[in-house]
CSV table of C-alpha atoms in Angstrom, one decimal:
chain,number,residue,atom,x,y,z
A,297,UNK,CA,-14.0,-31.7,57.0
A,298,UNK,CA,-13.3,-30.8,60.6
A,299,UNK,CA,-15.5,-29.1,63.2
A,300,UNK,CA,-13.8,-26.3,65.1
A,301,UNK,CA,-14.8,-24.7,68.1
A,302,UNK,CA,-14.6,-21.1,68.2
A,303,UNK,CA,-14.4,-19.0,71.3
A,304,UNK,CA,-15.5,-15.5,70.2
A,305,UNK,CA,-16.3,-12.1,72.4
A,306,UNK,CA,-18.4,-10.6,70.1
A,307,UNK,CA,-22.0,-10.3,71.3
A,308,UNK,CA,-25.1,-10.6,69.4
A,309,UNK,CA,-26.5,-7.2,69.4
A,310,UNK,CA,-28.7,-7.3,66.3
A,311,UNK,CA,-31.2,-9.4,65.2
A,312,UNK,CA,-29.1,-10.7,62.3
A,313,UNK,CA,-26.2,-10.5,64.6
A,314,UNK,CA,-23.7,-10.2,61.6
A,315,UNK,CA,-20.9,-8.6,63.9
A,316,UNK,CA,-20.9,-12.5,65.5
A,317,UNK,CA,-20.8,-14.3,62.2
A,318,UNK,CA,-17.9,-11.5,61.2
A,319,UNK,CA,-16.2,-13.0,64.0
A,320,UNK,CA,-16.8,-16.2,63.9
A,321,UNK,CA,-15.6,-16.2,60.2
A,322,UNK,CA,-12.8,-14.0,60.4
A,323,UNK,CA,-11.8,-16.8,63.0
A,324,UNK,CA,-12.3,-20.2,60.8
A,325,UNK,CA,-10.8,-18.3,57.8
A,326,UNK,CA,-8.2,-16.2,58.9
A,327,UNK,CA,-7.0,-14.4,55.8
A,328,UNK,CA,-3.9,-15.3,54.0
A,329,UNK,CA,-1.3,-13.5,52.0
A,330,UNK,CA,-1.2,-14.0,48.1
A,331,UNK,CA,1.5,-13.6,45.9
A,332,UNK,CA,1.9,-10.7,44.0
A,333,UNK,CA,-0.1,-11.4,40.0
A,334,UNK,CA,2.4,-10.1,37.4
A,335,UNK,CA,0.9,-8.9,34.4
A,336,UNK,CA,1.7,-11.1,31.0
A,337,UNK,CA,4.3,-9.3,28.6
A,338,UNK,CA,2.3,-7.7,25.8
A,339,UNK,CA,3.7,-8.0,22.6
A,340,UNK,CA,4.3,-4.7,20.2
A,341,UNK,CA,1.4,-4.2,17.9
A,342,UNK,CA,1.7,-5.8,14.4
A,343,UNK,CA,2.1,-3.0,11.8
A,344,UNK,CA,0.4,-3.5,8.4
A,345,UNK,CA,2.8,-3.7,5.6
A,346,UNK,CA,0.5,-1.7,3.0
A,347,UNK,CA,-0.4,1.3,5.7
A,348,UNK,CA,-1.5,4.3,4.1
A,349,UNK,CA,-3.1,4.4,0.6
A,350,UNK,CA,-5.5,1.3,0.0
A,351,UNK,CA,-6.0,0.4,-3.7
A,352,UNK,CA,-9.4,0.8,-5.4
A,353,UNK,CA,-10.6,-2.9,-7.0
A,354,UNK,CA,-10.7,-3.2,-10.4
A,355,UNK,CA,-12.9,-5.5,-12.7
């Protein structure tokens, strides 16, 4: 791993001074394009051979 120097504009107004960090990370991890995520094919539902009436067991 590398250390970059970053030059940043941003001043630290807060006490947590989150706007900086924003900065500073938005500069060391500039944000990158993804491809698009296609969907899988969904199969058709099985159908049940015996739909309808369901037999009574007999013993």
């Amino acid at each position: 791993m590398m250390i970059k120097s970053v030059q940043h504009t941003a001043a630290a107004g807060d006490a947590a001074a989150l706007g900086l960090a924003l900065a500073v990370a938005r500069e060391l991890h500039p944000p990158v394009r993804r491809a698009a995520e296609l969907a899988p094919a969904v199969s058709q539902p099985k159908q049940h051979r015996a739909s309808g009436r369901r037999r009574t067991v007999r013993s």
